[in-house]
């Protein structure tokens, strides 16, 4: 067994010899999707070619001389021709590209993503109407990210720098690879159940599109959309927009920017409050000063100084008016009293009882006044009223005047 012990250099040399002398690793075609496409000023092109399960690094040195397209982008489906190159000192290998043929279609993953995007947009899942407003002054935030990633440290550092009093609830989750989408969804759901949490930030630092693909999964995008609390998609990926960016309430280009969007700077708030207090105090002092000056002007004005004299004058005028009205009322009352006395005298003169006092009498039959003997018959009872009393009598004879006979 000791004969099989190699140094690293010896082992890497054996691997390189094996690859260089194996025709299967030379002059072959490879088909897949591009990712991490990077053109360098040196004239070299680097990218990764992948399928659903695996990926391989590739390099096209002096790509312009090989007539390789200069508009390659992530997601392009291509076919390459090349060899395996193994580097002993680094112990890694990549495909050395001799030729690249760009297929006239998007890669399968991007095609599926574009189809899903259109379906979700049609359902209104990207609409601004459904976007929730972030709280102005959150007391606690929830974060879904990798506990060991740089994003987590950036979030803590930036939060403490801006507003040290804010509480941070961390849900550690895988953010790439198998099981990432499930953990991100669980993290968002868990933080939604914590009453103290005012908003949620879910994301990670930068990486290749493959590393970030969990945030392009439908389940993750729907978790962002269904969040009851305001949520920010904070994935470090500037060159493209992920599905979670569309369904979240706000998109941030990095986790650090998410904190800058969501959390105000405490120092600035304190300064703003101080400035507002100073402004209000100055404004109140100015108002009080203006009112004092106005009061002094009024106190020294002619109207104020002659106020008592004006009151005395008005009082004298009021007394004169009162006397005048009193005389008018007395005159009216006297006239009314005279008219009343005349009407009473007239009523008294017309009173039948007054006529009786002069020796006259009134005769009634059945309660009606008798004005003529023609109204009477022999044997009828009549009533005669005198000033001193009344008499009931019976008609025995009737004597008529000549005028009544005629």
GROMACS .gro file of C-alpha atoms in nm:
model
  406
    1UNK     CA    1   0.000   0.000   0.000
    2UNK     CA    2   0.290   0.239   0.069
    3UNK     CA    3   0.378   0.225  -0.304
    4UNK     CA    4   0.043   0.403  -0.370
    5UNK     CA    5   0.129   0.707  -0.161
    6UNK     CA    6   0.179   1.014  -0.387
    7UNK     CA    7   0.263   1.373  -0.332
    8UNK     CA    8   0.006   1.623  -0.458
    9UNK     CA    9   0.235   1.721  -0.744
   10UNK     CA   10   0.286   1.358  -0.849
   11UNK     CA   11  -0.088   1.289  -0.833
   12UNK     CA   12  -0.183   1.596  -1.039
   13UNK     CA   13   0.084   1.507  -1.296
   14UNK     CA   14  -0.069   1.157  -1.328
   15UNK     CA   15  -0.415   1.306  -1.377
   16UNK     CA   16  -0.290   1.547  -1.641
   17UNK     CA   17  -0.109   1.269  -1.830
   18UNK     CA   18  -0.422   1.057  -1.815
   19UNK     CA   19  -0.641   1.336  -1.953
   20UNK     CA   20  -0.388   1.442  -2.221
   21UNK     CA   21  -0.347   1.082  -2.345
   22UNK     CA   22  -0.718   0.996  -2.339
   23UNK     CA   23  -0.886   1.071  -2.671
   24UNK     CA   24  -1.226   1.092  -2.500
   25UNK     CA   25  -1.114   1.420  -2.341
   26UNK     CA   26  -0.993   1.574  -2.665
   27UNK     CA   27  -1.183   1.726  -2.957
   28UNK     CA   28  -1.539   1.666  -2.843
   29UNK     CA   29  -1.870   1.856  -2.858
   30UNK     CA   30  -2.057   1.970  -2.549
   31UNK     CA   31  -2.411   2.107  -2.536
   32UNK     CA   32  -2.574   2.309  -2.261
   33UNK     CA   33  -2.672   2.651  -2.122
   34UNK     CA   34  -2.440   2.942  -2.051
   35UNK     CA   35  -2.398   3.101  -1.710
   36UNK     CA   36  -2.159   3.358  -1.564
   37UNK     CA   37  -2.056   3.486  -1.905
   38UNK     CA   38  -1.762   3.728  -1.864
   39UNK     CA   39  -1.568   3.904  -2.140
   40UNK     CA   40  -1.226   4.034  -2.032
   41UNK     CA   41  -1.027   4.319  -2.185
   42UNK     CA   42  -0.743   4.072  -2.229
   43UNK     CA   43  -0.946   3.916  -2.510
   44UNK     CA   44  -1.042   3.604  -2.317
   45UNK     CA   45  -1.394   3.475  -2.250
   46UNK     CA   46  -1.494   3.274  -1.943
   47UNK     CA   47  -1.826   3.109  -1.869
   48UNK     CA   48  -1.991   2.801  -1.726
   49UNK     CA   49  -2.187   2.553  -1.932
   50UNK     CA   50  -2.454   2.354  -1.750
   51UNK     CA   51  -2.760   2.134  -1.767
   52UNK     CA   52  -3.019   2.054  -1.498
   53UNK     CA   53  -2.776   1.865  -1.278
   54UNK     CA   54  -2.416   1.963  -1.347
   55UNK     CA   55  -2.189   2.241  -1.468
   56UNK     CA   56  -1.837   2.280  -1.608
   57UNK     CA   57  -1.612   2.585  -1.629
   58UNK     CA   58  -1.503   2.690  -1.975
   59UNK     CA   59  -1.246   2.930  -2.123
   60UNK     CA   60  -1.218   3.066  -2.475
   61UNK     CA   61  -0.878   3.234  -2.510
   62UNK     CA   62  -0.855   3.503  -2.779
   63UNK     CA   63  -1.223   3.444  -2.855
   64UNK     CA   64  -1.234   3.707  -3.131
   65UNK     CA   65  -0.981   3.512  -3.341
   66UNK     CA   66  -1.202   3.209  -3.301
   67UNK     CA   67  -1.498   3.413  -3.428
   68UNK     CA   68  -1.698   3.353  -3.111
   69UNK     CA   69  -1.998   3.586  -3.071
   70UNK     CA   70  -1.953   3.892  -2.852
   71UNK     CA   71  -2.317   3.907  -2.731
   72UNK     CA   72  -2.336   3.583  -2.533
   73UNK     CA   73  -2.541   3.605  -2.215
   74UNK     CA   74  -2.660   3.389  -1.929
   75UNK     CA   75  -2.925   3.142  -2.039
   76UNK     CA   76  -2.810   3.110  -2.400
   77UNK     CA   77  -2.817   2.754  -2.526
   78UNK     CA   78  -2.494   2.667  -2.709
   79UNK     CA   79  -2.287   2.385  -2.855
   80UNK     CA   80  -1.911   2.405  -2.803
   81UNK     CA   81  -1.614   2.216  -2.946
   82UNK     CA   82  -1.295   2.184  -2.744
   83UNK     CA   83  -1.064   1.989  -2.516
   84UNK     CA   84  -1.025   1.929  -2.143
   85UNK     CA   85  -0.749   2.137  -1.991
   86UNK     CA   86  -0.611   2.035  -1.653
   87UNK     CA   87  -0.397   2.272  -1.448
   88UNK     CA   88  -0.158   2.087  -1.219
   89UNK     CA   89  -0.074   2.372  -0.986
   90UNK     CA   90  -0.441   2.446  -0.906
   91UNK     CA   91  -0.570   2.093  -0.936
   92UNK     CA   92  -0.875   2.190  -1.142
   93UNK     CA   93  -0.980   2.158  -1.500
   94UNK     CA   94  -1.193   2.341  -1.754
   95UNK     CA   95  -1.300   2.307  -2.113
   96UNK     CA   96  -1.071   2.490  -2.354
   97UNK     CA   97  -1.313   2.611  -2.620
   98UNK     CA   98  -1.205   2.606  -2.985
   99UNK     CA   99  -1.545   2.682  -3.137
  100UNK     CA  100  -1.885   2.791  -3.004
  101UNK     CA  101  -2.216   2.771  -3.185
  102UNK     CA  102  -2.502   2.973  -3.041
  103UNK     CA  103  -2.842   2.808  -3.070
  104UNK     CA  104  -3.132   3.036  -3.166
  105UNK     CA  105  -3.336   2.979  -2.847
  106UNK     CA  106  -3.326   3.039  -2.474
  107UNK     CA  107  -3.210   2.768  -2.243
  108UNK     CA  108  -3.469   2.533  -2.099
  109UNK     CA  109  -3.455   2.689  -1.754
  110UNK     CA  110  -3.497   3.041  -1.886
  111UNK     CA  111  -3.773   2.937  -2.124
  112UNK     CA  112  -3.963   2.778  -1.835
  113UNK     CA  113  -3.900   3.088  -1.624
  114UNK     CA  114  -4.031   3.321  -1.893
  115UNK     CA  115  -4.344   3.110  -1.929
  116UNK     CA  116  -4.400   3.115  -1.553
  117UNK     CA  117  -4.342   3.492  -1.546
  118UNK     CA  118  -4.613   3.552  -1.804
  119UNK     CA  119  -4.859   3.330  -1.620
  120UNK     CA  120  -4.799   3.504  -1.286
  121UNK     CA  121  -4.816   3.849  -1.441
  122UNK     CA  122  -5.149   3.758  -1.606
  123UNK     CA  123  -5.283   3.662  -1.262
  124UNK     CA  124  -5.190   4.008  -1.130
  125UNK     CA  125  -4.916   3.882  -0.897
  126UNK     CA  126  -4.679   4.159  -1.008
  127UNK     CA  127  -4.934   4.442  -0.978
  128UNK     CA  128  -4.840   4.750  -0.778
  129UNK     CA  129  -5.192   4.746  -0.631
  130UNK     CA  130  -5.099   4.447  -0.414
  131UNK     CA  131  -4.771   4.600  -0.290
  132UNK     CA  132  -4.764   4.677   0.083
  133UNK     CA  133  -4.606   4.995   0.219
  134UNK     CA  134  -4.302   4.959   0.443
  135UNK     CA  135  -4.337   5.092   0.799
  136UNK     CA  136  -4.163   5.426   0.850
  137UNK     CA  137  -4.007   5.331   1.183
  138UNK     CA  138  -3.986   4.952   1.228
  139UNK     CA  139  -3.910   4.826   1.577
  140UNK     CA  140  -3.813   4.474   1.467
  141UNK     CA  141  -3.722   4.312   1.135
  142UNK     CA  142  -3.713   3.949   1.026
  143UNK     CA  143  -3.439   3.817   0.798
  144UNK     CA  144  -3.432   3.496   0.593
  145UNK     CA  145  -3.078   3.421   0.473
  146UNK     CA  146  -2.783   3.191   0.524
  147UNK     CA  147  -2.648   3.215   0.879
  148UNK     CA  148  -2.291   3.165   0.751
  149UNK     CA  149  -2.311   3.395   0.450
  150UNK     CA  150  -2.165   3.744   0.416
  151UNK     CA  151  -2.518   3.882   0.368
  152UNK     CA  152  -2.604   3.798   0.728
  153UNK     CA  153  -2.303   3.988   0.864
  154UNK     CA  154  -2.373   4.284   0.634
  155UNK     CA  155  -2.734   4.302   0.758
  156UNK     CA  156  -2.629   4.296   1.125
  157UNK     CA  157  -2.353   4.549   1.074
  158UNK     CA  158  -2.563   4.792   0.867
  159UNK     CA  159  -2.861   4.768   1.103
  160UNK     CA  160  -2.656   4.833   1.414
  161UNK     CA  161  -2.485   5.125   1.241
  162UNK     CA  162  -2.814   5.287   1.134
  163UNK     CA  163  -3.041   5.211   1.431
  164UNK     CA  164  -2.891   5.006   1.718
  165UNK     CA  165  -3.223   4.969   1.903
  166UNK     CA  166  -3.395   4.762   1.633
  167UNK     CA  167  -3.444   4.392   1.707
  168UNK     CA  168  -3.344   4.140   1.439
  169UNK     CA  169  -3.508   3.797   1.407
  170UNK     CA  170  -3.295   3.565   1.192
  171UNK     CA  171  -3.431   3.252   1.024
  172UNK     CA  172  -3.121   3.066   0.897
  173UNK     CA  173  -3.197   2.903   0.563
  174UNK     CA  174  -3.018   2.750   0.269
  175UNK     CA  175  -3.025   2.997  -0.016
  176UNK     CA  176  -2.890   2.776  -0.295
  177UNK     CA  177  -2.892   2.414  -0.400
  178UNK     CA  178  -3.125   2.130  -0.307
  179UNK     CA  179  -3.375   2.217  -0.035
  180UNK     CA  180  -3.313   2.593  -0.059
  181UNK     CA  181  -3.657   2.685  -0.187
  182UNK     CA  182  -3.829   2.486   0.088
  183UNK     CA  183  -3.624   2.652   0.364
  184UNK     CA  184  -3.678   3.003   0.224
  185UNK     CA  185  -4.055   2.944   0.212
  186UNK     CA  186  -4.057   2.812   0.572
  187UNK     CA  187  -3.852   3.110   0.688
  188UNK     CA  188  -4.096   3.364   0.540
  189UNK     CA  189  -4.394   3.178   0.687
  190UNK     CA  190  -4.229   3.150   1.031
  191UNK     CA  191  -4.142   3.521   1.050
  192UNK     CA  192  -4.497   3.612   0.948
  193UNK     CA  193  -4.619   3.441   1.265
  194UNK     CA  194  -4.402   3.656   1.493
  195UNK     CA  195  -4.618   3.951   1.597
  196UNK     CA  196  -4.323   4.175   1.687
  197UNK     CA  197  -4.176   4.159   1.336
  198UNK     CA  198  -4.272   4.469   1.135
  199UNK     CA  199  -4.114   4.371   0.801
  200UNK     CA  200  -3.920   4.084   0.642
  201UNK     CA  201  -3.603   4.082   0.432
  202UNK     CA  202  -3.527   3.763   0.239
  203UNK     CA  203  -3.222   3.726   0.021
  204UNK     CA  204  -2.853   3.654  -0.009
  205UNK     CA  205  -2.530   3.797  -0.146
  206UNK     CA  206  -2.425   3.784  -0.508
  207UNK     CA  207  -2.336   3.479  -0.714
  208UNK     CA  208  -2.398   3.311  -1.044
  209UNK     CA  209  -2.750   3.278  -1.172
  210UNK     CA  210  -2.740   2.912  -1.070
  211UNK     CA  211  -2.658   3.013  -0.713
  212UNK     CA  212  -2.949   3.256  -0.710
  213UNK     CA  213  -3.198   3.030  -0.887
  214UNK     CA  214  -3.390   2.943  -0.568
  215UNK     CA  215  -3.538   3.293  -0.584
  216UNK     CA  216  -3.669   3.213  -0.932
  217UNK     CA  217  -3.871   2.917  -0.803
  218UNK     CA  218  -4.249   2.955  -0.810
  219UNK     CA  219  -4.292   2.841  -0.448
  220UNK     CA  220  -4.050   3.109  -0.325
  221UNK     CA  221  -4.209   3.380  -0.539
  222UNK     CA  222  -4.554   3.291  -0.404
  223UNK     CA  223  -4.423   3.299  -0.047
  224UNK     CA  224  -4.309   3.656  -0.109
  225UNK     CA  225  -4.648   3.746  -0.257
  226UNK     CA  226  -4.850   3.580   0.022
  227UNK     CA  227  -4.650   3.741   0.302
  228UNK     CA  228  -4.888   3.927   0.535
  229UNK     CA  229  -4.604   4.152   0.646
  230UNK     CA  230  -4.418   4.386   0.407
  231UNK     CA  231  -4.131   4.196   0.248
  232UNK     CA  232  -3.817   4.299   0.057
  233UNK     CA  233  -3.644   4.079  -0.199
  234UNK     CA  234  -3.273   4.138  -0.136
  235UNK     CA  235  -3.063   3.927  -0.370
  236UNK     CA  236  -2.725   4.053  -0.487
  237UNK     CA  237  -2.790   4.033  -0.858
  238UNK     CA  238  -2.791   4.352  -1.064
  239UNK     CA  239  -2.787   4.221  -1.421
  240UNK     CA  240  -3.123   4.046  -1.409
  241UNK     CA  241  -3.450   4.056  -1.217
  242UNK     CA  242  -3.549   3.746  -1.024
  243UNK     CA  243  -3.903   3.619  -0.982
  244UNK     CA  244  -3.902   3.713  -0.612
  245UNK     CA  245  -3.823   4.072  -0.713
  246UNK     CA  246  -4.153   4.089  -0.900
  247UNK     CA  247  -4.371   3.942  -0.624
  248UNK     CA  248  -4.210   4.118  -0.327
  249UNK     CA  249  -4.327   4.458  -0.205
  250UNK     CA  250  -3.987   4.617  -0.278
  251UNK     CA  251  -3.674   4.497  -0.454
  252UNK     CA  252  -3.326   4.576  -0.322
  253UNK     CA  253  -3.009   4.513  -0.521
  254UNK     CA  254  -2.829   4.377  -0.213
  255UNK     CA  255  -2.915   4.286   0.147
  256UNK     CA  256  -2.727   4.596   0.260
  257UNK     CA  257  -2.942   4.816   0.036
  258UNK     CA  258  -3.252   4.648   0.180
  259UNK     CA  259  -3.152   4.765   0.527
  260UNK     CA  260  -3.085   5.114   0.393
  261UNK     CA  261  -3.433   5.120   0.238
  262UNK     CA  262  -3.615   4.980   0.541
  263UNK     CA  263  -3.436   5.133   0.839
  264UNK     CA  264  -3.379   5.504   0.895
  265UNK     CA  265  -3.060   5.642   1.046
  266UNK     CA  266  -3.130   5.710   1.414
  267UNK     CA  267  -2.879   5.994   1.427
  268UNK     CA  268  -3.055   6.169   1.138
  269UNK     CA  269  -3.394   6.123   1.306
  270UNK     CA  270  -3.267   6.271   1.630
  271UNK     CA  271  -3.116   6.567   1.445
  272UNK     CA  272  -3.440   6.613   1.252
  273UNK     CA  273  -3.642   6.614   1.574
  274UNK     CA  274  -3.403   6.862   1.734
  275UNK     CA  275  -3.425   7.090   1.430
  276UNK     CA  276  -3.805   7.066   1.431
  277UNK     CA  277  -3.817   7.149   1.802
  278UNK     CA  278  -3.589   7.449   1.747
  279UNK     CA  279  -3.803   7.560   1.456
  280UNK     CA  280  -4.124   7.528   1.657
  281UNK     CA  281  -3.973   7.714   1.952
  282UNK     CA  282  -3.854   7.993   1.724
  283UNK     CA  283  -4.192   8.010   1.555
  284UNK     CA  284  -4.376   8.023   1.890
  285UNK     CA  285  -4.141   8.293   2.020
  286UNK     CA  286  -4.198   8.495   1.706
  287UNK     CA  287  -4.575   8.459   1.737
  288UNK     CA  288  -4.569   8.560   2.105
  289UNK     CA  289  -4.345   8.858   2.025
  290UNK     CA  290  -4.574   8.967   1.741
  291UNK     CA  291  -4.878   8.940   1.969
  292UNK     CA  292  -4.706   9.144   2.241
  293UNK     CA  293  -4.616   9.416   1.992
  294UNK     CA  294  -4.969   9.413   1.859
  295UNK     CA  295  -5.107   9.442   2.214
  296UNK     CA  296  -4.879   9.738   2.290
  297UNK     CA  297  -4.995   9.911   1.974
  298UNK     CA  298  -5.356   9.856   2.069
  299UNK     CA  299  -5.297   9.982   2.425
  300UNK     CA  300  -5.144  10.303   2.289
  301UNK     CA  301  -5.406  10.353   2.022
  302UNK     CA  302  -5.659  10.643   2.041
  303UNK     CA  303  -5.951  10.402   2.055
  304UNK     CA  304  -5.823  10.223   2.364
  305UNK     CA  305  -5.729  10.547   2.541
  306UNK     CA  306  -6.068  10.709   2.476
  307UNK     CA  307  -6.253  10.387   2.549
  308UNK     CA  308  -6.403  10.503   2.885
  309UNK     CA  309  -6.506  10.837   2.739
  310UNK     CA  310  -6.666  10.656   2.451
  311UNK     CA  311  -6.854  10.431   2.695
  312UNK     CA  312  -6.978  10.736   2.893
  313UNK     CA  313  -7.095  10.903   2.575
  314UNK     CA  314  -7.273  10.593   2.459
  315UNK     CA  315  -7.431  10.556   2.805
  316UNK     CA  316  -7.564  10.917   2.791
  317UNK     CA  317  -7.701  10.859   2.446
  318UNK     CA  318  -7.864  10.542   2.571
  319UNK     CA  319  -8.033  10.729   2.862
  320UNK     CA  320  -8.165  10.996   2.625
  321UNK     CA  321  -8.299  10.733   2.392
  322UNK     CA  322  -8.457  10.556   2.687
  323UNK     CA  323  -8.635  10.879   2.800
  324UNK     CA  324  -8.753  10.944   2.449
  325UNK     CA  325  -8.891  10.595   2.412
  326UNK     CA  326  -9.056  10.621   2.755
  327UNK     CA  327  -9.241  10.942   2.656
  328UNK     CA  328  -9.352  10.788   2.329
  329UNK     CA  329  -9.483  10.483   2.512
  330UNK     CA  330  -9.669  10.700   2.768
  331UNK     CA  331  -9.830  10.899   2.487
  332UNK     CA  332  -9.939  10.581   2.311
  333UNK     CA  333 -10.072  10.429   2.633
  334UNK     CA  334 -10.268  10.746   2.717
  335UNK     CA  335 -10.431  10.750   2.375
  336UNK     CA  336 -10.519  10.383   2.405
  337UNK     CA  337 -10.663  10.440   2.755
  338UNK     CA  338 -10.886  10.729   2.627
  339UNK     CA  339 -11.018  10.519   2.340
  340UNK     CA  340 -11.092  10.236   2.581
  341UNK     CA  341 -11.285  10.465   2.817
  342UNK     CA  342 -11.498  10.595   2.528
  343UNK     CA  343 -11.579  10.242   2.415
  344UNK     CA  344 -11.672  10.142   2.770
  345UNK     CA  345 -11.901  10.446   2.802
  346UNK     CA  346 -12.070  10.356   2.477
  347UNK     CA  347 -12.122   9.999   2.589
  348UNK     CA  348 -12.271  10.120   2.917
  349UNK     CA  349 -12.512  10.351   2.734
  350UNK     CA  350 -12.631  10.064   2.520
  351UNK     CA  351 -12.689   9.837   2.817
  352UNK     CA  352 -13.064   9.753   2.847
  353UNK     CA  353 -13.042   9.757   3.226
  354UNK     CA  354 -12.955  10.127   3.217
  355UNK     CA  355 -13.283  10.190   3.023
  356UNK     CA  356 -13.478  10.007   3.296
  357UNK     CA  357 -13.328  10.238   3.558
  358UNK     CA  358 -13.514  10.523   3.392
  359UNK     CA  359 -13.862  10.357   3.452
  360UNK     CA  360 -13.888  10.140   3.146
  361UNK     CA  361 -13.950   9.764   3.133
  362UNK     CA  362 -13.894   9.472   2.897
  363UNK     CA  363 -14.145   9.200   2.813
  364UNK     CA  364 -14.044   8.850   2.708
  365UNK     CA  365 -14.231   8.545   2.583
  366UNK     CA  366 -14.051   8.215   2.579
  367UNK     CA  367 -13.724   8.400   2.633
  368UNK     CA  368 -13.775   8.632   2.337
  369UNK     CA  369 -13.831   9.008   2.357
  370UNK     CA  370 -14.190   9.120   2.267
  371UNK     CA  371 -14.177   9.419   2.034
  372UNK     CA  372 -14.546   9.424   1.928
  373UNK     CA  373 -14.881   9.317   2.071
  374UNK     CA  374 -14.930   9.124   1.750
  375UNK     CA  375 -14.686   8.874   1.886
  376UNK     CA  376 -14.918   8.793   2.180
  377UNK     CA  377 -15.233   8.585   2.223
  378UNK     CA  378 -15.489   8.582   2.499
  379UNK     CA  379 -15.407   8.327   2.762
  380UNK     CA  380 -15.030   8.327   2.698
  381UNK     CA  381 -14.786   8.373   2.983
  382UNK     CA  382 -14.545   8.664   2.958
  383UNK     CA  383 -14.254   8.789   3.170
  384UNK     CA  384 -14.201   9.158   3.242
  385UNK     CA  385 -13.866   9.280   3.373
  386UNK     CA  386 -13.834   9.600   3.574
  387UNK     CA  387 -13.530   9.763   3.720
  388UNK     CA  388 -13.639   9.639   4.059
  389UNK     CA  389 -13.747   9.284   3.959
  390UNK     CA  390 -13.972   9.082   3.727
  391UNK     CA  391 -14.341   8.981   3.700
  392UNK     CA  392 -14.503   8.674   3.544
  393UNK     CA  393 -14.852   8.750   3.407
  394UNK     CA  394 -15.118   8.605   3.182
  395UNK     CA  395 -15.269   8.796   2.887
  396UNK     CA  396 -15.639   8.864   2.953
  397UNK     CA  397 -15.713   9.125   2.690
  398UNK     CA  398 -15.523   9.279   2.398
  399UNK     CA  399 -15.573   9.641   2.297
  400UNK     CA  400 -15.411   9.748   1.973
  401UNK     CA  401 -15.321  10.099   1.862
  402UNK     CA  402 -15.479  10.229   1.547
  403UNK     CA  403 -15.140  10.192   1.365
  404UNK     CA  404 -15.133   9.825   1.458
  405UNK     CA  405 -15.497   9.775   1.344
  406UNK     CA  406 -15.426   9.943   1.013
   0.00000   0.00000   0.00000
